[in-house]
XYZ file of C-alpha atoms in Angstrom:
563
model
C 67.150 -85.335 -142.201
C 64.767 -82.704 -141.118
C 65.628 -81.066 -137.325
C 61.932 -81.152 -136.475
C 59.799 -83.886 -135.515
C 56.003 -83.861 -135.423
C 54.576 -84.746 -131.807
C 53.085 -87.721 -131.654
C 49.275 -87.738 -131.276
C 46.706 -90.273 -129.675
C 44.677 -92.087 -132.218
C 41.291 -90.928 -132.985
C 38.308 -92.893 -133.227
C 36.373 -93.446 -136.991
C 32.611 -91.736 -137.187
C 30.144 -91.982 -139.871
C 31.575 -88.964 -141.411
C 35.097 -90.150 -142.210
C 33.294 -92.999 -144.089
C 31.243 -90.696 -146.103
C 34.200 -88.691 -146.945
C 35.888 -91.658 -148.018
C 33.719 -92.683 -150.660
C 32.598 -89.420 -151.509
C 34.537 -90.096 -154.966
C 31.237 -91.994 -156.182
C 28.991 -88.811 -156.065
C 31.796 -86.937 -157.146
C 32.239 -89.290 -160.270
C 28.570 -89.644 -160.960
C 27.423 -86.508 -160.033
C 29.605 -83.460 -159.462
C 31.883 -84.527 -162.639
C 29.489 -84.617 -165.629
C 27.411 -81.256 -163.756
C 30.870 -79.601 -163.808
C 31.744 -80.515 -167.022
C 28.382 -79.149 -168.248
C 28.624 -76.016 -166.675
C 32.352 -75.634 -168.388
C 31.351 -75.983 -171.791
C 28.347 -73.965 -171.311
C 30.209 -71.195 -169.892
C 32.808 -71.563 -172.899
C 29.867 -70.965 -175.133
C 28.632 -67.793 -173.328
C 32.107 -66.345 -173.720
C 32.330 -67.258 -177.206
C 29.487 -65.635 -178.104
C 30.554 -62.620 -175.970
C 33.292 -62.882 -177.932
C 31.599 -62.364 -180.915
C 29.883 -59.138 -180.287
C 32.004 -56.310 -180.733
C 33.675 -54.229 -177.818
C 30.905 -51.256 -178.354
C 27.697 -53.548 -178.393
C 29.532 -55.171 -175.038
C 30.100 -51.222 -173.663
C 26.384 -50.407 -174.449
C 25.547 -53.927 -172.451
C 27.568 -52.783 -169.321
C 26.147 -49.345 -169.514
C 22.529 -50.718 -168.976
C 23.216 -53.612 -166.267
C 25.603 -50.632 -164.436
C 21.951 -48.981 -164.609
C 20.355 -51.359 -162.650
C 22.314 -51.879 -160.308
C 21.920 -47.723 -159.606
C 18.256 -48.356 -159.765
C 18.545 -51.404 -157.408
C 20.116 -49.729 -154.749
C 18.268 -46.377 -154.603
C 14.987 -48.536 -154.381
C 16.742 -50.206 -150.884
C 15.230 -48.621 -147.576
C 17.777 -48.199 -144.874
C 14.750 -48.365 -142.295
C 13.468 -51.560 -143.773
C 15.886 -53.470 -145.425
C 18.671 -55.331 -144.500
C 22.614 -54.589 -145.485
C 23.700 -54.610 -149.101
C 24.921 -57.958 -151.077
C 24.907 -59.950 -154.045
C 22.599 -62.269 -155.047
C 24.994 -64.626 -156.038
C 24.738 -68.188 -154.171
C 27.066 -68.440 -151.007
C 28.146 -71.764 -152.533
C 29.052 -70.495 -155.710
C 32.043 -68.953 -154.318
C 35.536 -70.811 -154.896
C 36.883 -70.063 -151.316
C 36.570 -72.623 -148.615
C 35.005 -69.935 -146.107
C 31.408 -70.691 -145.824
C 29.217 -67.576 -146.693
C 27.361 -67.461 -143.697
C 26.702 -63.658 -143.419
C 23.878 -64.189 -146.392
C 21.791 -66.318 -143.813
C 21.206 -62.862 -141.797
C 18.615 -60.598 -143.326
C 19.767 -59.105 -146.812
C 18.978 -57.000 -149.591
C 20.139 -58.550 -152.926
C 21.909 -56.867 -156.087
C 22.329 -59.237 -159.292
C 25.677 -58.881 -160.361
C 25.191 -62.336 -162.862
C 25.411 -60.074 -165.875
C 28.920 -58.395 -165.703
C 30.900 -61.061 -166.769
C 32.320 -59.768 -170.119
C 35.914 -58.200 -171.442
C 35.102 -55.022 -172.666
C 38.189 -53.795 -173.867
C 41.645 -54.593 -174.660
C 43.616 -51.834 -175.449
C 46.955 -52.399 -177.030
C 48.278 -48.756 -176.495
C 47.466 -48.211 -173.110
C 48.343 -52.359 -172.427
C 45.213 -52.535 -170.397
C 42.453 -54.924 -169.935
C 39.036 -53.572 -169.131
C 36.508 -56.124 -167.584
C 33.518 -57.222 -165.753
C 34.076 -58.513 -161.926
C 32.770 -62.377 -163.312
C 35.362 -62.760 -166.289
C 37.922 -65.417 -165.013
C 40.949 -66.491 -165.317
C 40.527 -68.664 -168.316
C 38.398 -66.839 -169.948
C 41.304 -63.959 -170.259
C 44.144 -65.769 -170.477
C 41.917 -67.670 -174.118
C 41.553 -64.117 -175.033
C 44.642 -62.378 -174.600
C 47.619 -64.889 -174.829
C 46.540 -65.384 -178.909
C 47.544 -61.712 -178.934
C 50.971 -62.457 -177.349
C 49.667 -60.244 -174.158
C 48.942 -61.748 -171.043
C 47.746 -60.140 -167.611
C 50.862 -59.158 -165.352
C 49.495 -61.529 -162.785
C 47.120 -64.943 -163.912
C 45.890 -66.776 -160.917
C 46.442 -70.370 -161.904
C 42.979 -71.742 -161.406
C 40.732 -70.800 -164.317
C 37.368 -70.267 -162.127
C 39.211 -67.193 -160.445
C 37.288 -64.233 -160.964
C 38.666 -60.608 -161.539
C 35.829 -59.374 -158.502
C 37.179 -62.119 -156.365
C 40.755 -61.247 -156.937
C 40.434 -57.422 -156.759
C 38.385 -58.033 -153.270
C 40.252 -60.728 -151.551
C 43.407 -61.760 -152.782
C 45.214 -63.428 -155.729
C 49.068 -64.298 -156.393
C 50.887 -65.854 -159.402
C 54.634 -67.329 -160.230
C 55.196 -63.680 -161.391
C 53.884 -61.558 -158.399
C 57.635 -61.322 -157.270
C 58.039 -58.535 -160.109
C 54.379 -57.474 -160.208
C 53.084 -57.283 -156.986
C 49.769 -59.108 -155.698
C 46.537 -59.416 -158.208
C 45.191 -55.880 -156.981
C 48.662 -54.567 -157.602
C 48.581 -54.792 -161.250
C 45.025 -52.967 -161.475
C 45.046 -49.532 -163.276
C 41.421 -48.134 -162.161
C 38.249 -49.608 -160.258
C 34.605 -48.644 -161.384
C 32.519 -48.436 -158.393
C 29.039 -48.553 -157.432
C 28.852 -46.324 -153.656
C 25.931 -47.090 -151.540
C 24.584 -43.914 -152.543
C 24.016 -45.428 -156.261
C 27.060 -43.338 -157.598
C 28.757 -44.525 -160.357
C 32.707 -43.725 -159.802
C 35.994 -44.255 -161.306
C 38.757 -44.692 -158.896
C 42.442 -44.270 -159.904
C 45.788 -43.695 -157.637
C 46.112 -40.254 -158.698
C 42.280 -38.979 -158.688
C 39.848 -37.791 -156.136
C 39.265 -41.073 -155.439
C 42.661 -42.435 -154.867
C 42.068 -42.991 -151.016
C 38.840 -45.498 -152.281
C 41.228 -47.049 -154.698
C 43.890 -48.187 -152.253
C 41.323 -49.418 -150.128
C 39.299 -51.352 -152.337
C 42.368 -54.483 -152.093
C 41.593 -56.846 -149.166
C 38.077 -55.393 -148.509
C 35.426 -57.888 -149.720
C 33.263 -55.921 -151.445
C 32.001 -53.869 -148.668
C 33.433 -50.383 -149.619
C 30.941 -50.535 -152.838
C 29.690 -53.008 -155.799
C 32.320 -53.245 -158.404
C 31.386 -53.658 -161.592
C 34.358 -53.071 -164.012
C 38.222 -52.519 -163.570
C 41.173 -51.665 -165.640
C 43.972 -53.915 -165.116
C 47.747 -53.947 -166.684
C 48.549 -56.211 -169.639
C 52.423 -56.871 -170.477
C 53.825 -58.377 -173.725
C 54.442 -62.130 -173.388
C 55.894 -64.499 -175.443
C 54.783 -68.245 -177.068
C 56.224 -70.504 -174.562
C 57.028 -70.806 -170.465
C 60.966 -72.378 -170.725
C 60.943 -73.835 -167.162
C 63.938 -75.026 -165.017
C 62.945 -78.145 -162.569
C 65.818 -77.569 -159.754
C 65.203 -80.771 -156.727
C 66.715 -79.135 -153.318
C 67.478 -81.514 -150.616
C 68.052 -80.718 -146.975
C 66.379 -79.073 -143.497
C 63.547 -77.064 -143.874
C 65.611 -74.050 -143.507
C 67.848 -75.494 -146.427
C 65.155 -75.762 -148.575
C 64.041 -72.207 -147.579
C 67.131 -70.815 -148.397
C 67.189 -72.884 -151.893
C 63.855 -71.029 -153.408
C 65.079 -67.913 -151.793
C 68.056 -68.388 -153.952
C 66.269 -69.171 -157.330
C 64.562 -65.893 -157.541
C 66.456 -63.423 -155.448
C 70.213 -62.271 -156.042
C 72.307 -62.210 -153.188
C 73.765 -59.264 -153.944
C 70.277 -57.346 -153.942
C 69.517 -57.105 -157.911
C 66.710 -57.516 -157.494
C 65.010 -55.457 -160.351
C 67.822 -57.306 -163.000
C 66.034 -59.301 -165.455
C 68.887 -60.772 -166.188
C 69.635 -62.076 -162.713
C 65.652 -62.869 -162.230
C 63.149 -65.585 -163.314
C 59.559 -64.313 -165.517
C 58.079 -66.998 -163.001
C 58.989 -68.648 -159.388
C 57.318 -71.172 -157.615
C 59.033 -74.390 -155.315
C 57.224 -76.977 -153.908
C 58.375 -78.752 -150.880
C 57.487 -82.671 -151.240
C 58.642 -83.574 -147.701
C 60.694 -82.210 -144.812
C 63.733 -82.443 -146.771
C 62.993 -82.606 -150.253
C 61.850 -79.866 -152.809
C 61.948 -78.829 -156.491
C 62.467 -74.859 -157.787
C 60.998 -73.715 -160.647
C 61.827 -71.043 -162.509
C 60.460 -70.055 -166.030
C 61.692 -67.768 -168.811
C 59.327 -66.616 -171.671
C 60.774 -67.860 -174.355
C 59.745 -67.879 -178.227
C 58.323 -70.423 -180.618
C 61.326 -70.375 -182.989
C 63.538 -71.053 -179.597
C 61.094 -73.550 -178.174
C 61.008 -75.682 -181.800
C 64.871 -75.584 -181.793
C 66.588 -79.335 -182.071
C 67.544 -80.704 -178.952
C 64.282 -78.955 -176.668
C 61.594 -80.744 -175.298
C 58.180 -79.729 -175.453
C 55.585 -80.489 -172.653
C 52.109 -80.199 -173.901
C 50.857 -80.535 -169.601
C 47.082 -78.998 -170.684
C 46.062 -82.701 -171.861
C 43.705 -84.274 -169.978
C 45.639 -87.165 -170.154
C 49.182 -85.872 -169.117
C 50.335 -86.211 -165.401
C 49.186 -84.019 -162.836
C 51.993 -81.260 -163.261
C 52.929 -81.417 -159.330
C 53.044 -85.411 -159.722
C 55.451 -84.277 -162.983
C 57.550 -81.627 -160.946
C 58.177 -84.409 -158.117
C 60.065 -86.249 -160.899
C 63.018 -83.955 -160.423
C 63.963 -85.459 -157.140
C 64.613 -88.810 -159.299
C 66.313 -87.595 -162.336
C 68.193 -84.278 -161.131
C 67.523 -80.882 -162.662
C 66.112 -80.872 -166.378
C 64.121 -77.867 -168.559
C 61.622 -78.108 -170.513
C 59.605 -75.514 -172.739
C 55.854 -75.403 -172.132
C 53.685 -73.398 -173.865
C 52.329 -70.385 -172.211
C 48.844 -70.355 -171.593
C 48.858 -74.233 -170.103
C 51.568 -73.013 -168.023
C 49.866 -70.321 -166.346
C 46.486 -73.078 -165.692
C 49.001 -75.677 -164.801
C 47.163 -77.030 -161.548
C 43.886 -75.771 -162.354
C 43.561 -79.690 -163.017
C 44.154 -81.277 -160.095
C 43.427 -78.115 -157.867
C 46.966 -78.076 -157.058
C 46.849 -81.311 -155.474
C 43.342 -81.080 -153.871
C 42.087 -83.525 -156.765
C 43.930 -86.493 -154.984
C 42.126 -86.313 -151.828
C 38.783 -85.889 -153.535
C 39.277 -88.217 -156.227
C 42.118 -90.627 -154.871
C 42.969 -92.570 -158.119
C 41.869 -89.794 -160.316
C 46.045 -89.530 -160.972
C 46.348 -92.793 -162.157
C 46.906 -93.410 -166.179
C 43.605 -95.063 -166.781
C 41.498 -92.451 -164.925
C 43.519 -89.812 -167.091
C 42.495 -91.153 -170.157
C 39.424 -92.263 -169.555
C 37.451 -89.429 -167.702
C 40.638 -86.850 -167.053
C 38.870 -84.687 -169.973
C 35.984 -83.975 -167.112
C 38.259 -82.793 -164.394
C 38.247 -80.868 -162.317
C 35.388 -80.742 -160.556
C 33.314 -77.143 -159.560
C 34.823 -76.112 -156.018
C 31.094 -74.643 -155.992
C 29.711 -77.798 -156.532
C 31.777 -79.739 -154.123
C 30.335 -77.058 -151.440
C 26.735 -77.479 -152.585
C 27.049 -81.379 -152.204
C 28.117 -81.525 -148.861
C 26.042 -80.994 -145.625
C 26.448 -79.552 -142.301
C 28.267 -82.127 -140.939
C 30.832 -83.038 -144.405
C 31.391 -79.100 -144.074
C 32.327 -79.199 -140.126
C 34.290 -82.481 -140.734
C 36.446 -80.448 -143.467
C 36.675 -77.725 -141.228
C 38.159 -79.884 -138.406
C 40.325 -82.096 -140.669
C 41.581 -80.191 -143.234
C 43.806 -77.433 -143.832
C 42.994 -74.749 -147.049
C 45.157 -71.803 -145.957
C 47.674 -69.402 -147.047
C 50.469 -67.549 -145.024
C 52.013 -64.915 -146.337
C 54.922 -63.866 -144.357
C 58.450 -61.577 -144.725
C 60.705 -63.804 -147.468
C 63.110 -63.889 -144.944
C 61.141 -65.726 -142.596
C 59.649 -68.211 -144.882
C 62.054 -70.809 -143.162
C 60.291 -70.556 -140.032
C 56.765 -71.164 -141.406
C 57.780 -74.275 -142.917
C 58.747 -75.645 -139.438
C 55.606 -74.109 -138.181
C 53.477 -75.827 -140.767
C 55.900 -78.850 -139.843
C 55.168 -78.847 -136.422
C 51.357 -77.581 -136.136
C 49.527 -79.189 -139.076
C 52.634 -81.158 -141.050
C 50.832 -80.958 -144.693
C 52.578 -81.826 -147.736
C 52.866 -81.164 -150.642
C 53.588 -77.330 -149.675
C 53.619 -74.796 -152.422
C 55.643 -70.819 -152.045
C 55.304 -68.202 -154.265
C 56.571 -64.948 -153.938
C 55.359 -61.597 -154.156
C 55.889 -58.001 -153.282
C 54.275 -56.236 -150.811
C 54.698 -52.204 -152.363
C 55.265 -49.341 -149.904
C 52.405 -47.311 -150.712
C 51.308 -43.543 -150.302
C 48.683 -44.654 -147.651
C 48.589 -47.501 -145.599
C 46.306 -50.254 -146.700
C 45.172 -53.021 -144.789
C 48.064 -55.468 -145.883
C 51.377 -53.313 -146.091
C 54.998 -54.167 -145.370
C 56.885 -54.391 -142.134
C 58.043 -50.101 -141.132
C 61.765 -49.466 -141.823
C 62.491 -52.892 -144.099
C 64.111 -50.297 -146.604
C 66.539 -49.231 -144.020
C 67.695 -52.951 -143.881
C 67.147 -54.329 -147.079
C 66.987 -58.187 -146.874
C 67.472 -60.821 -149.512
C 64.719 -59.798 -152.002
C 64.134 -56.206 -150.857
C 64.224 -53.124 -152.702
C 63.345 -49.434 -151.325
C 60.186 -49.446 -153.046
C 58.893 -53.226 -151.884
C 59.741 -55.738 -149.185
C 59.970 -58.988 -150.648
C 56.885 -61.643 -149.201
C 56.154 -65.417 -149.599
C 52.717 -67.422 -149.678
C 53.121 -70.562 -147.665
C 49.940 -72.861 -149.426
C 49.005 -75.287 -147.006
C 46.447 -76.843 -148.989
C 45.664 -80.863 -147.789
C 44.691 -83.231 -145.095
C 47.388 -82.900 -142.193
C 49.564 -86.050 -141.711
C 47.847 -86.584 -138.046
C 44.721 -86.931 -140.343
C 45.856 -89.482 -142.660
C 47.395 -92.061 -139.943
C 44.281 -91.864 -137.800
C 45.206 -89.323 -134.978
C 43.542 -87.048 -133.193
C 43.594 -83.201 -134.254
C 42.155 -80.042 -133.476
C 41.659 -78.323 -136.917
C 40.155 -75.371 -135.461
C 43.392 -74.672 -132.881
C 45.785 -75.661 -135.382
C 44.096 -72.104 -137.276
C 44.062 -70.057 -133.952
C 48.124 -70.809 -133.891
C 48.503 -70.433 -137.322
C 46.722 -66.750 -137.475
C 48.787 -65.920 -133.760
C 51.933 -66.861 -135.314
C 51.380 -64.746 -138.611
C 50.164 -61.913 -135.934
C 53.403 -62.041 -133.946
C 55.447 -62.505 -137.584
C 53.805 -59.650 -139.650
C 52.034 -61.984 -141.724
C 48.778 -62.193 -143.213
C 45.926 -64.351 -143.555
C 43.805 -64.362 -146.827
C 40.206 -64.032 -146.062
C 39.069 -66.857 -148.536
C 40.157 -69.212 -145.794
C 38.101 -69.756 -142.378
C 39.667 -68.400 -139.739
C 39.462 -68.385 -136.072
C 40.267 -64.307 -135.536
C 37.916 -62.817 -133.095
C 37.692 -58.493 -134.048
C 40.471 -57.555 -132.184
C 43.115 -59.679 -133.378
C 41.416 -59.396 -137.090
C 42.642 -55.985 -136.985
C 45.940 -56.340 -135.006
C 46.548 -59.034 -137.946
C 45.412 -56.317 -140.706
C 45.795 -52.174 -140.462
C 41.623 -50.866 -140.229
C 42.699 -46.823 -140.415
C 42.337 -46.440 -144.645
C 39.475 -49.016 -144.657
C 37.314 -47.287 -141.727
C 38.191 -43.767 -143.152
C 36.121 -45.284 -146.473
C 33.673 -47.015 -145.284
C 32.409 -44.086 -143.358
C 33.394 -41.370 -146.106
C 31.786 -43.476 -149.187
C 28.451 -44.380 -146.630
C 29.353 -47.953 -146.545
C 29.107 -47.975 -143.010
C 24.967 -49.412 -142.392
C 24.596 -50.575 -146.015
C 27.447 -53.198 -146.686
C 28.527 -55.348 -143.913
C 31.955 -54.351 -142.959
C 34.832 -57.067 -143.823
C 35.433 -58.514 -140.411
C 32.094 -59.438 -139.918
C 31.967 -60.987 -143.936
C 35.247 -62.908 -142.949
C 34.111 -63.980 -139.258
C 33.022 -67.847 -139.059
C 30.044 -68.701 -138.087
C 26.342 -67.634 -138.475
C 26.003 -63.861 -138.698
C 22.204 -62.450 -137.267
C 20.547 -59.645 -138.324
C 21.251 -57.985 -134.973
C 24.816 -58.416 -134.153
C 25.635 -56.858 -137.452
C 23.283 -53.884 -137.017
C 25.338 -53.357 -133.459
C 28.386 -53.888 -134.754
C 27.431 -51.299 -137.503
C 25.552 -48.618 -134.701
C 29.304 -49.014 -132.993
C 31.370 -47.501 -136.160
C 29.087 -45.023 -136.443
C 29.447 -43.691 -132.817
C 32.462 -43.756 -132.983
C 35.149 -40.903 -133.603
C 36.755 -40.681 -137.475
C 40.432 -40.749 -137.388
C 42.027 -39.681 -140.862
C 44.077 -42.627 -142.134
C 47.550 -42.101 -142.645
């Protein structure tokens, strides 16, 4: 049995909204399904016919729309118009933060256009592509070729921009680093209309470290080159169901990916992919997955899970299995392994559509899941938004591998959400400090994970409607989030800005490092033309005003060099 036990809360009284919410299934059904499903295929048939055109007629696009986009922003008047940002719909965006800064005064670039591969380049294994290519729309492109991204985010609406800006993490970012970790150069539009390339080891390697984490407010970007590895036909994955304390079940995925004896880099000794997901307080299931080829995969005796069907259980429903029938493998092949929740939005899909994981629902209208998060977000109202703010938790911690244990019983205790889902991923000692960067000295003490070049992190997704929630009691969303961000403050952990968050400016920049960023922002003339990050993250309404005196107070103040 588990060591921790949730407090008891009073019950909370039923409003109109928690009705609403209830049976919001019917315009999700009617409404948000067949819109979605619309939007899917006619975004297949854009990229196909992207597809089509060759990589030089796709270069000569870019070339044109990078054009504009100089011609856009030399037309802006600093006097007269407001601060820099696209003109893409705050609700479009797949993170549950509400895009609030938009409702202050703006001055609009059109991004819409860059959303095209423009090269795949087998020598230098790179991918080179437009901000609005996606997940999916790679992985279709690439995985034929037996060459995959080093890290695919596992929802296929994930955009490159998105990931390169805020943050993205995969089963295989405990060998590859985060999604901005795996990037080779960043094409940049400065405020100043300049067009530059940004590598580690150019001029611009101070912009290209900082770039990660910052939102887009450094500059526009409107390509990147990113790192492609060879990959094989099929994902043969190992269900493992743990049992135990929280801190049991910690030390169980700890175990499945990192060598005790501090291998670390031994791909013999470590998994392709990782990722656990803890069902309860004291039950779990590890994964780990080897590439593995079609000739192995076909071999007599090995079973085959097709889980990209529409029809096929939800693959955290299948995963759960293990706690019934003990370990088992299975090979699945590789690209619906990599979109393997991108279904049932992990396990989002449940609370949205509540019998949408049942058999008949699979078959009949599983082929139209899942819905657009953007569309969700446009169908709700003030109040639906608030109420999801208040009673529902769409966060990620990442924190030191070694603490990982004590999240869990943090989650336990503060929010108590389950299904819970860990990945790991390493946090790179870098040649400057970035805004996310690993605890000083962890090389000097090398923990379970650790090598001298990376300390070894977790993401904690805590991604549901708290238990307190779903018996009727009272809960404070909003201070649930203020402990949450304190305790990831006082543990060296971070906070991805997709999420909302409760930080006010000081403790946003105790919880991430502003000297690199700043140093930019000032050097590149960000500072008075894009809105700096904090402000982009910060909840709430945003006016014209505040940001302008928030801006007015970076400028007057002293530069300090980053380290």
């Amino acid at each position: 049995m588990s060591d921790l036990e949730a407090p008891l809360r009073p019950k909370r009284k039923k409003v109109w909204v928690d009705y609403f919410v209830q049976f919001r299934w019917i315009i999700v059904i009617f409404v948000v399904l067949p819109i979605s499903f619309t939007l899917y295929f006619l975004t297949y048939l854009g990229d196909v016919k992207s597809e089509c055109k060759s990589f030089k007629q796709r270069q000569k696009e870019h070339d044109e729309n990078v054009k504009k986009v100089v011609k856009r922003l030399k037309e802006r008047n600093p006097k007269k118009d407001g601060l820099v940002c696209t003109a893409r719909k705050p609700w479009i965006a797949v993170g549950m933060r509400n895009v609030d800064y938009k409702r202050a005064r703006h001055f609009e670039v059109d991004l819409s256009a860059f959303r095209h591969i423009l090269d795949i380049d087998r020598e230098r294994m790179t991918a080179r592509v437009e901000p609005l290519v996606n997940m999916g729309q790679i992985s279709r492109a690439t995985v034929p070729m037996n060459l995959s991204l080093a890290v695919v985010a596992e929802l296929d609406d994930l955009t490159v921009g998105g990931l390169i800006n805020g943050y993205g993490i995969e089963g295989s970012s405990h060998i590859y680093g985060l999604f901005s970790d795996t990037v080779v150069a960043y094409e940049i539009v400065l405020a100043d209309g300049r067009l530059v390339r940004a590598t580690k080891d150019n001029e611009y390697s101070d912009l290209f470290y900082a770039i990660p984490w910052s939102q887009g407010t450094l500059g526009l970007l409107v390509a990147a080159e990113i790192k492609l590895i060879p990959i094989k036909e099929y994902m043969k994955l190992t269900y493992k169901p743990v049992v135990g304390n929280l801190k049991e079940l910690a030390q169980a995925y700890v175990d499945s990916f990192a060598p005790r004896d501090g291998d670390q880099d031994n791909p013999d000794k470590v998994p392709d992919f990782v990722e656990t997901m803890i069902y309860s307080p004291t039950e779990g299931v590890c994964m780990t997955g080897k590439y593995a080829s079609k000739e192995e995969a076909k071999k007599k005796g090995n079973k085959i899970n097709s889980v990209g069907w529409w029809f096929k259980p939800w693959f955290y429903q299948h995963a759960q299995t293990a706690l019934k029938k003990g370990e088992f493998v299975e090979y699945i092949p590789t690209r619906e392994y990599y979109h393997r929740h991108t279904r049932c939005l992990y396990w989002e899909g449940k609370l949205i559509l509540p019998f949408a994981d049942q058999w008949w629902f699979r078959f009949l209208l599983g082929w139209m899941m899942p819905p657009k998060v953007s569309l969700l977000k446009a169908t709700q109202g003030e109040a639906i938004r608030n109420y999801y703010h208040e009673m529902h938790v769409i966060q990620d911690m990442l924190v030191p591998l070694y603490k990982v244990g004590d999240a869990l019983e943090f989650v336990h205790r503060e929010m108590e959400v389950y299904p819970l889902w860990l990945c790991p991923h390493r946090l790179y000692k870098l040649p400057m400090k970035t805004m996310v960067y690993p605890e000083p000295g962890f090389e000097l003490q090398r923990r379970q994970g650790d090598t001298q070049y990376a300390q070894m992190y977790t993401d904690v997704g805590v991604y549901y409607a708290p238990g307190p929630v779903l018996r009727g009691e009272q809960f404070d969303g909003s201070e649930a989030v203020r402990q949450m961000e304190n305790w990831l403050i006082e543990n060296h952990g971070f906070q991805p800005q997709y999420a909302v968050s409760e930080l006010n400016e000081k403790n946003f920049w105790r919880m991430f490092d502003a000297g690199l960023y700043e140093h930019c922002r000032r050097k590149y003339g960000a500072v008075g033309t894009f809105m700096s990050v904090y402000y982009k993250s910060k909840k709430g309404r945003k006016t014209e005003k505040e940001v302008q005196e928030a801006e007015q107070a970076v400028l007057e103040t002293p530069d300090v060099d980053a380290d």
